[in-house]
Coordinates of C-alpha atoms (C1' of nucleotides) in Angstrom, one line a residue:
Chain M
X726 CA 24.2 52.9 22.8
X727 CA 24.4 49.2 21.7
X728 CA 24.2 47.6 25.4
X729 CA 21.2 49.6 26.5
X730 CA 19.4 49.5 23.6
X731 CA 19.5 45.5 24.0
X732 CA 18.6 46.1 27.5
X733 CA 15.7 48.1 26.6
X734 CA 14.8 45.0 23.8
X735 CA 15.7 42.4 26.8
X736 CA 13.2 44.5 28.9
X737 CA 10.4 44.2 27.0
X738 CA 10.8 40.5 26.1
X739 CA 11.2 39.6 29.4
X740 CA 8.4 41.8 30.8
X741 CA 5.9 40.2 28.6
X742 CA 7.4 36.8 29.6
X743 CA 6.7 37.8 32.7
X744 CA 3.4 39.1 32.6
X745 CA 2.5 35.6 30.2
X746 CA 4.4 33.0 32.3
X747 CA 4.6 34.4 35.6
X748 CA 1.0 36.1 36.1
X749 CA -0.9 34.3 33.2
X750 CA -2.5 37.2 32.1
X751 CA -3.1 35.5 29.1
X752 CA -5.6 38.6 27.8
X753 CA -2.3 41.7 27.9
X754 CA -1.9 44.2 25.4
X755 CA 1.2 45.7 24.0
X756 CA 0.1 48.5 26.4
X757 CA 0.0 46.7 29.5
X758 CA 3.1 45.3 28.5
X759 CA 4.7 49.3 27.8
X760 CA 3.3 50.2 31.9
X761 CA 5.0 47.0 32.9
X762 CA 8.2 47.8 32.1
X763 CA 7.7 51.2 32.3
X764 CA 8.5 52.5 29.2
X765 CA 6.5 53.6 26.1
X766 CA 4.5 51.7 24.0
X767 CA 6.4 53.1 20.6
X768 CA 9.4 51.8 22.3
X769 CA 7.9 48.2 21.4
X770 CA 7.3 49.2 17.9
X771 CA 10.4 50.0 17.5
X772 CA 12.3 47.3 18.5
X773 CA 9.6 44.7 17.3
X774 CA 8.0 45.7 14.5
X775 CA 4.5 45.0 15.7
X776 CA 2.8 43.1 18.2
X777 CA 2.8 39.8 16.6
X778 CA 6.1 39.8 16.1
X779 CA 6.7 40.2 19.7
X780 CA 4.8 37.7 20.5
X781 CA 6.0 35.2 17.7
X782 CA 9.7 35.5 19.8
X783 CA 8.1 35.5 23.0
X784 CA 6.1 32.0 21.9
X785 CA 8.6 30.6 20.3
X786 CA 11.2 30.8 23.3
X787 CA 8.3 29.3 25.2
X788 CA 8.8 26.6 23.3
X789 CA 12.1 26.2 23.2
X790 CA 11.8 26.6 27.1
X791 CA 9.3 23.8 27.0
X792 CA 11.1 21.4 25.2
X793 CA 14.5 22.4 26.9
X794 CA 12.0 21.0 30.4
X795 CA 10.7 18.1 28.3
X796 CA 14.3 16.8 26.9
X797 CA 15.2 16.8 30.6
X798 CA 12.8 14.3 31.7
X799 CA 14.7 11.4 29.4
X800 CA 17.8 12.7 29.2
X801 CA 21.0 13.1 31.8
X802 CA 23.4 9.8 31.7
X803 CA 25.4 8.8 34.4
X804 CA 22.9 8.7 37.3
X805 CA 21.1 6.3 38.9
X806 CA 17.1 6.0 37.7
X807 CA 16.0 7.0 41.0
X808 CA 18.7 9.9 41.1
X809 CA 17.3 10.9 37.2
X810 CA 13.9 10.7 38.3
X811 CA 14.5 12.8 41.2
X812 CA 16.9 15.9 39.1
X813 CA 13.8 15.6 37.0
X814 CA 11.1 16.4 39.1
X815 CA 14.0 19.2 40.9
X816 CA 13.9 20.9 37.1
X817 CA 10.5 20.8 36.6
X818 CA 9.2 22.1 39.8
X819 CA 11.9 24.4 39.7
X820 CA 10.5 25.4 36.4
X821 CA 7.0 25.6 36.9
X822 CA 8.1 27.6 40.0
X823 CA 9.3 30.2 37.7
X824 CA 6.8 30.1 34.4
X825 CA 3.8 28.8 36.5
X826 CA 2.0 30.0 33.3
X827 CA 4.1 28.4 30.3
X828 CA 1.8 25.6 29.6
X829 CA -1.2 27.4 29.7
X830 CA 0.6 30.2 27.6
X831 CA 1.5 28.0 25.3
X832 CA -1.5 26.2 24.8
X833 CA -3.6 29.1 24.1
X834 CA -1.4 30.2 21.1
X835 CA -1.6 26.8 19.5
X836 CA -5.1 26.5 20.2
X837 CA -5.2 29.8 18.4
X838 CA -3.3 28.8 15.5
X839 CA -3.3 25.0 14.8
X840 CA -0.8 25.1 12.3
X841 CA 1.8 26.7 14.7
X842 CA 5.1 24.8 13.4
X843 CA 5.4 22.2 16.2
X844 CA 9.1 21.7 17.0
X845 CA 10.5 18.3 15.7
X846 CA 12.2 16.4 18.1
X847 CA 15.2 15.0 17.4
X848 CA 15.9 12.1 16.2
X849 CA 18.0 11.3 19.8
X850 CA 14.3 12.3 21.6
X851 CA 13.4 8.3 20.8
X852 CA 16.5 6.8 21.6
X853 CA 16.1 8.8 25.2
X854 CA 12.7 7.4 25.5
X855 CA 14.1 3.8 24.6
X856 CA 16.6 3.7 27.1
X857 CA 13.8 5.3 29.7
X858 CA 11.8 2.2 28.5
X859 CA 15.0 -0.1 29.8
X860 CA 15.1 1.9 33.3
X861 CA 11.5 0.8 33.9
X862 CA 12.1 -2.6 33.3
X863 CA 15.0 -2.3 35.5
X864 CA 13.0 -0.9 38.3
X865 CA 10.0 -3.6 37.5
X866 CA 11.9 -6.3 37.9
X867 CA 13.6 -5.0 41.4
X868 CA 10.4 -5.1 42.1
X869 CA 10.4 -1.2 42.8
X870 CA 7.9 0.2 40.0
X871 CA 5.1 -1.1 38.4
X872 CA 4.7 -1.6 34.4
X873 CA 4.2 1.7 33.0
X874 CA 4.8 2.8 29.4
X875 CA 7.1 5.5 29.3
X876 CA 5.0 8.1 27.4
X877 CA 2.6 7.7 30.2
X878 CA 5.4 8.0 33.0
X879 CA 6.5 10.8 31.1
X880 CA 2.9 12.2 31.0
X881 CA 2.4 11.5 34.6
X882 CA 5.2 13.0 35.7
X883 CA 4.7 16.3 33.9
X884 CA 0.8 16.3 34.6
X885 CA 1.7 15.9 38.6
X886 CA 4.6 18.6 38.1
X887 CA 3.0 21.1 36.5
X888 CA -0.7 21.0 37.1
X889 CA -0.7 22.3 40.4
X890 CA 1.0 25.5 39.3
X891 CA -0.7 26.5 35.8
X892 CA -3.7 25.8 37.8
X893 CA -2.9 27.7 40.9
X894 CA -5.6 29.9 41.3
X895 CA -8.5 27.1 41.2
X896 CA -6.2 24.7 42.8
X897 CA -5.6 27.2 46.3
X898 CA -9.9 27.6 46.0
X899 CA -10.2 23.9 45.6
X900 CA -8.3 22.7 48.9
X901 CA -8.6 26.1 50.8
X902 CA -5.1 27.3 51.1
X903 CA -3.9 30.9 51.7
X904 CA -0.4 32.2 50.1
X905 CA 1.8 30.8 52.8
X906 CA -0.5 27.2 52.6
X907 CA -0.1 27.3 48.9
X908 CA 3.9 27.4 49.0
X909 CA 4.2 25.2 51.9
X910 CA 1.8 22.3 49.8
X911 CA 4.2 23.0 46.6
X912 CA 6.8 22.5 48.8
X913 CA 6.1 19.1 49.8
X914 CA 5.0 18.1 45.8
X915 CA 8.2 16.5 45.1
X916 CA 8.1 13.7 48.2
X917 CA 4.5 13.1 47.4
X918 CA 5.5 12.6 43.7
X919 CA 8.9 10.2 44.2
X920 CA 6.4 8.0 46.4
X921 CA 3.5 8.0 44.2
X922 CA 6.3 6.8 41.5
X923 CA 8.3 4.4 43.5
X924 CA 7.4 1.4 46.1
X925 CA 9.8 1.6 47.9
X926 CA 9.6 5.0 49.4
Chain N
X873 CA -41.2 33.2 19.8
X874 CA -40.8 32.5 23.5
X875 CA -38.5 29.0 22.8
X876 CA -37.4 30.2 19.7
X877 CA -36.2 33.3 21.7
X878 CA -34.5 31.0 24.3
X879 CA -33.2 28.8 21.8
X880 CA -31.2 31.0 20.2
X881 CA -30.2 32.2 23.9
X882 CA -28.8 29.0 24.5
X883 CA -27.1 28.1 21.1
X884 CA -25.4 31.9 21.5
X885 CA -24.0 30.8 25.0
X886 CA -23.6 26.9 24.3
X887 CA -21.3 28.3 20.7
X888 CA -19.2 30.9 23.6
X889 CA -18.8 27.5 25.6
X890 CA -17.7 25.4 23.0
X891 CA -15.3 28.0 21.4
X892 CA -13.7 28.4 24.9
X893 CA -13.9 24.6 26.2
X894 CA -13.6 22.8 24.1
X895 CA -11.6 24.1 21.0
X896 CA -9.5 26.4 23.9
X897 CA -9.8 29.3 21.7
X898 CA -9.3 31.9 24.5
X899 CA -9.1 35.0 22.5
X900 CA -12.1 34.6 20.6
X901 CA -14.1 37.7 20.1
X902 CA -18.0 38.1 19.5
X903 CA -17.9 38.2 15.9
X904 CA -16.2 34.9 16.4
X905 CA -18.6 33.7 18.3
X906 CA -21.8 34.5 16.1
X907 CA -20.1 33.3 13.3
X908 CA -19.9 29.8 14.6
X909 CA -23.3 29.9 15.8
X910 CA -24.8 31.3 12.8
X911 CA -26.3 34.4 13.5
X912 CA -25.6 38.0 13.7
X913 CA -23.6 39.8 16.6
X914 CA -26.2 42.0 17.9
X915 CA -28.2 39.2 18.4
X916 CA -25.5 38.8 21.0
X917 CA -26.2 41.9 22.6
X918 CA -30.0 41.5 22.5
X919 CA -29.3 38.4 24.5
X920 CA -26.9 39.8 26.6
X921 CA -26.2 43.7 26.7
X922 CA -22.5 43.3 26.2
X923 CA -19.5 40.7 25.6
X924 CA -18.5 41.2 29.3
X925 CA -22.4 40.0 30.8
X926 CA -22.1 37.1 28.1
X927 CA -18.6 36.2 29.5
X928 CA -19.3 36.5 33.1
X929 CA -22.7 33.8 32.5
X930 CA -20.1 31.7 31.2
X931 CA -17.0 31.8 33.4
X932 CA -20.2 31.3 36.2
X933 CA -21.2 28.5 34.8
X934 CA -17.8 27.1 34.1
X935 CA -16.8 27.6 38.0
X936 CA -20.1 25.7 38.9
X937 CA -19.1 22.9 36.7
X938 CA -15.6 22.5 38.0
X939 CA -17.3 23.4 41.3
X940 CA -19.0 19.9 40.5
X941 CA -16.4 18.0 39.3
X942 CA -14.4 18.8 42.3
X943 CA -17.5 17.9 44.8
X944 CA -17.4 14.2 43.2
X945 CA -14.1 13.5 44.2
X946 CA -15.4 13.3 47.7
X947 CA -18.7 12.8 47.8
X948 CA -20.5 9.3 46.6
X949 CA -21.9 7.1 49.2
X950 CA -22.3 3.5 49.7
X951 CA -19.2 2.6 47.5
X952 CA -16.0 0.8 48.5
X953 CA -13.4 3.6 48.5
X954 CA -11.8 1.5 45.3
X955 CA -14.9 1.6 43.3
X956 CA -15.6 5.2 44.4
X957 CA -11.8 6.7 43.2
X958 CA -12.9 4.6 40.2
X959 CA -16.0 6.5 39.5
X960 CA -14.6 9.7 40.2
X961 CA -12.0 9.2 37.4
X962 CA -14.7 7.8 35.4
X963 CA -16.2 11.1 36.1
X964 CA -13.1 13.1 35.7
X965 CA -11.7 11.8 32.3
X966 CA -15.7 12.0 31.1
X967 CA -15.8 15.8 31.5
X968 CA -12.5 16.8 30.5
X969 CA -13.4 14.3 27.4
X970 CA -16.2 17.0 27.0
X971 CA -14.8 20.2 27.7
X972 CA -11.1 19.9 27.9
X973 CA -10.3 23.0 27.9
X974 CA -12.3 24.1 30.7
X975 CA -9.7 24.7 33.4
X976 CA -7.6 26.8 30.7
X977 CA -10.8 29.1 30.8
X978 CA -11.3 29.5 34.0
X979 CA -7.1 30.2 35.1
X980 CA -7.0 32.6 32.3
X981 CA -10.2 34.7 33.6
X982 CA -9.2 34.7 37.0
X983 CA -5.5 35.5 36.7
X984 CA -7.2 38.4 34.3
X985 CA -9.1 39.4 37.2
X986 CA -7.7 38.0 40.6
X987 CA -10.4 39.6 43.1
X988 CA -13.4 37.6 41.0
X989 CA -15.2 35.9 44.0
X990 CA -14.3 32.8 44.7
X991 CA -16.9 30.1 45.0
X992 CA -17.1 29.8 48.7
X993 CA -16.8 25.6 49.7
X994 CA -20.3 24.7 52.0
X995 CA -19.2 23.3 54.6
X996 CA -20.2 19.5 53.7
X997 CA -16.9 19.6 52.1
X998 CA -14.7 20.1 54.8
X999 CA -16.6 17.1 56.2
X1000 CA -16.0 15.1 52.8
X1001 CA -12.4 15.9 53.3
X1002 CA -12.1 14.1 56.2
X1003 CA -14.6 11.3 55.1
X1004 CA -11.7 11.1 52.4
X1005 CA -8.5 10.8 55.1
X1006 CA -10.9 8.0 57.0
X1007 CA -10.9 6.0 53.5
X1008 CA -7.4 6.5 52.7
X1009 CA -5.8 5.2 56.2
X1010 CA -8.2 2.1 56.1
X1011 CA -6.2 1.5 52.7
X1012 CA -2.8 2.3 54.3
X1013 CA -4.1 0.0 56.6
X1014 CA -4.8 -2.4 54.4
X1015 CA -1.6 -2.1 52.6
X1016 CA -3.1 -1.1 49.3
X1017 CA -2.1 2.6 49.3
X1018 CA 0.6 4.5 50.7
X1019 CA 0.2 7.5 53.4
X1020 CA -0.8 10.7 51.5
X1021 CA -2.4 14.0 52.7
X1022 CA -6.0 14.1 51.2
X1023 CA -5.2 17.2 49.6
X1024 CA -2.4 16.1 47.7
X1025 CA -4.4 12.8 46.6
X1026 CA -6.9 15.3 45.3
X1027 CA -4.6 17.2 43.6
X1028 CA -2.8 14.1 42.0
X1029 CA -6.5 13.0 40.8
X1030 CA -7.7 15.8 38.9
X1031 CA -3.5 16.3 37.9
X1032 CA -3.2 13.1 36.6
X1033 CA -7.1 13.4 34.7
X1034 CA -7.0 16.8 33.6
X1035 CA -3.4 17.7 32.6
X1036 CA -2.8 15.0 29.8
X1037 CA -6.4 16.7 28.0
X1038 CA -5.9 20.3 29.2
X1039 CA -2.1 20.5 27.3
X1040 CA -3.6 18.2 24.1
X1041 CA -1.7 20.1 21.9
X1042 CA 2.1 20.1 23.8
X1043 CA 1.1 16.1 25.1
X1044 CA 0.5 15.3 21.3
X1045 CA 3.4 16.8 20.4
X1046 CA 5.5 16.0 23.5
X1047 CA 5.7 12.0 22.8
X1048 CA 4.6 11.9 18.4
X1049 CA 0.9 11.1 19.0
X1050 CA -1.3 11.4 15.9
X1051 CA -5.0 12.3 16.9
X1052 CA -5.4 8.2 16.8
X1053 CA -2.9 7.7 18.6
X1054 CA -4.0 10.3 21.5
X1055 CA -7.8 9.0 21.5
X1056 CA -5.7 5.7 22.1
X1057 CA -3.3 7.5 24.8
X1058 CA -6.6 8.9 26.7
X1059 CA -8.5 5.8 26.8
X1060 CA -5.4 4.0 29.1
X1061 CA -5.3 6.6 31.1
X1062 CA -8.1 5.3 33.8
X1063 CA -6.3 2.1 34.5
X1064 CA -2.9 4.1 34.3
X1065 CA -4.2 6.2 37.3
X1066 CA -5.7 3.3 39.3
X1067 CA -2.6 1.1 39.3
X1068 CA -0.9 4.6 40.2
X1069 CA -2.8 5.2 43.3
X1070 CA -3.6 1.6 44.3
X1071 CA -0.7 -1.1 45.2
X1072 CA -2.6 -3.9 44.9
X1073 CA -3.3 -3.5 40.9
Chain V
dC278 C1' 30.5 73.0 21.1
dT279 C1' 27.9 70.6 17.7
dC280 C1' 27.3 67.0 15.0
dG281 C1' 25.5 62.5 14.3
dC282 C1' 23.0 58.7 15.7
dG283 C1' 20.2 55.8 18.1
dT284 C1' 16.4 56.1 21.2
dT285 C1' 12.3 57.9 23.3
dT286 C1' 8.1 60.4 23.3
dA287 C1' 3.7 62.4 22.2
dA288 C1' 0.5 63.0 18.8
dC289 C1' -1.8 61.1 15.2
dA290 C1' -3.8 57.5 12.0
dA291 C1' -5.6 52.9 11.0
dT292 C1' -7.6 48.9 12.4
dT293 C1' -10.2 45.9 15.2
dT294 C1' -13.6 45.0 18.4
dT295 C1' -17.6 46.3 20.8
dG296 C1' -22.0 48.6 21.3
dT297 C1' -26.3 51.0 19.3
dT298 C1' -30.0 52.1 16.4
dC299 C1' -33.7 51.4 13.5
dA300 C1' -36.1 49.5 9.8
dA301 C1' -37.6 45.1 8.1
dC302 C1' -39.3 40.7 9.2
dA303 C1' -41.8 36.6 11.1
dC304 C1' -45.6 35.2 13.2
dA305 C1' -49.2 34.7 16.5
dA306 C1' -53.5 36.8 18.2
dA307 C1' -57.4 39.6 17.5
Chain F
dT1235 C1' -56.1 41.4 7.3
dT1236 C1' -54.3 44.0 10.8
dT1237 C1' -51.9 44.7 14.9
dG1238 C1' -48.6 43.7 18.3
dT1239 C1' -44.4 41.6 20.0
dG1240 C1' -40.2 39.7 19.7
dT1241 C1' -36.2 39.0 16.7
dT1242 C1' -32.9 39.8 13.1
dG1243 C1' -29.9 42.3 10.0
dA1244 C1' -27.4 46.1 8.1
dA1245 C1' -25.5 50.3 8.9
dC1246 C1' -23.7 53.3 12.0
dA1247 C1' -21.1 55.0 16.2
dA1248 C1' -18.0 54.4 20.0
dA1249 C1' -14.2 52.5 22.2
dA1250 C1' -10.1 49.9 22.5
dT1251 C1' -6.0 48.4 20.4
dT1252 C1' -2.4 48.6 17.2
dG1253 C1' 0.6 50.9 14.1
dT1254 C1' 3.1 55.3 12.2
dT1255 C1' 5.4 59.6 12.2
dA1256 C1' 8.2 63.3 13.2
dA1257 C1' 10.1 66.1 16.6
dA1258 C1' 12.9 66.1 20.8
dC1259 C1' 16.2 64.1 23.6
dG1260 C1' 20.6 62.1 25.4
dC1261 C1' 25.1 61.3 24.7
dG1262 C1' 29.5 60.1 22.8
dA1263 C1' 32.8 61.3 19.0
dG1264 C1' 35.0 64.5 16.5

DNA sequence: CTCGCGTTTAACAATTTTGTTCAACACAAA
DNA sequence: TTTGTGTTGAACAAAATTGTTAAACGCGAG
């Protein structure tokens, strides 16, 4: 049948999402994948040709993920700066909640393969990053932010968003935290960030 | 030869580390790994019986490095707290310079295998930790830094330091850096962080 | 019912990666 | 030179992983 064919399809892409994003087993074969999601390993050949094919979808939706999280940190109009700033951090902890992994999945496979087509960003990616320039300057001269240039903000905000998930387990070794310590110190990331970011909090 | 014989020991695990810190390449296999050092794979397993033995010397030595790095954010006597966060970024941005791929490594092997033993902390650290909460409310005092848990500050250091190497290849690609430009992103990101964590700068 | 068709499965084959063996080699010591 | 020891290389063997095939299965349509 069409529907649970494509669920069967859906299953397995999303079981090795899950496996890649969510427990970063970086190292999973197309077997592991199969005991996963429960199903049989010819099941994958048949829907994806082979293993590299699976993974070439599975990648480049990481991307596409990615850059779906990266577009959100200039874009979004008719909010305040601090209102932007704050959705943005929202997304991406949201985000990293759910794909802890993505970064580090992602950059194994382009470490793998340099040439990995790197996704172009539009031509409106620069304009974003203009106006986010203009923001600054705004919040500068309220006297609210200090000079920054935005691909550092940008960096910083990412780096201090993400970094605590895709390195979880060395992170909860590092400051001594069980499960419960873990969630409850992720769940107090996004005040710590809005203050590192703004004076006036 | 008995350095010849150790020699060629080293170069076979110094080759593993570079492969895996420094050019990220994760899924690299023995062959791999005797071709860029120049010599044959069994030499490999004269060295070390198997890939796994081989693998386990490094991801050791890997935690004991990290193990280090995390030790000098709180340690360092006889500095003002301002030139001590200095030197520990110093410190920071200096290894991941060397090895930036070294925290990729070491969240891939233990999400691979989640009961590895954790390097227990000696107890000096604790101690450090508090050393460090001392330091930061005689800044808040001061009115050069804001309130912030020690454990988030940490965090935020080695976030702000390791992230912007660790994802080279999405950061590059993130905001349109040649390799130029990213030497030149990486070499402002010191003063970045400082005027990030300190008010006064 | 049974036919058709997409799907699943188990068994098999090919490939890749890892591990082993043994003869050849280098070289220092006797 | 000869012997002994440690190292290397090529060939081989084993194991793990991926890919293929064909038969069986489920199920709706005719």
């Amino acid at each position: 049948m069409e529907t649970l064919s494509t669920d069967v399809e859906r299953l397995i892409k999303d079981t090795a999402k899950r496996i890649f994003f969510v427990e970063g087993k970086l190292h999973a074969t197309t077997q592991d994948i199969a005991d996963a999601a429960g199903i049989n390993r010819a099941s994958i050949h048949y829907y994806y040709r082979s293993r590299k094919i699976l993974f070439d979808k599975v990648f480049e939706e990481a991307m596409a993920e990615f850059h779906a999280k990266l577009t959100v940190v200039v874009s979004q109009e008719n909010l305040t700066f601090r209102k932007l700033v704050e959705s943005v951090i929202d997304f991406l902890l949201k985000k990293s909640l759910e794909h802890p992994f993505l970064e580090l999945f992602l950059v194994a496979e382009l470490n793998q393969d340099p040439h990995l087509k790197h996704a172009r960003l539009p031509e409106e990616a620069r304009a974003r990053r203009m106006m986010l320039k203009e923001y600054i300057a705004e919040e500068v001269a309220a006297g609210t932010m200090k000079p920054i240039e935005a691909e550092h903000f940008i960096v910083n905000l990412i780096s201090l968003c993400s970094f605590p998930f895709l390195a979880k387990p060395i992170v909860k070794n590092a400051i001594e935290l069980s499960e419960e310590g873990y969630v409850k110190f992720i769940s107090e990331r996004k005040a710590v960030i809005m203050k590192l970011i703004f004076l006036d909090l």
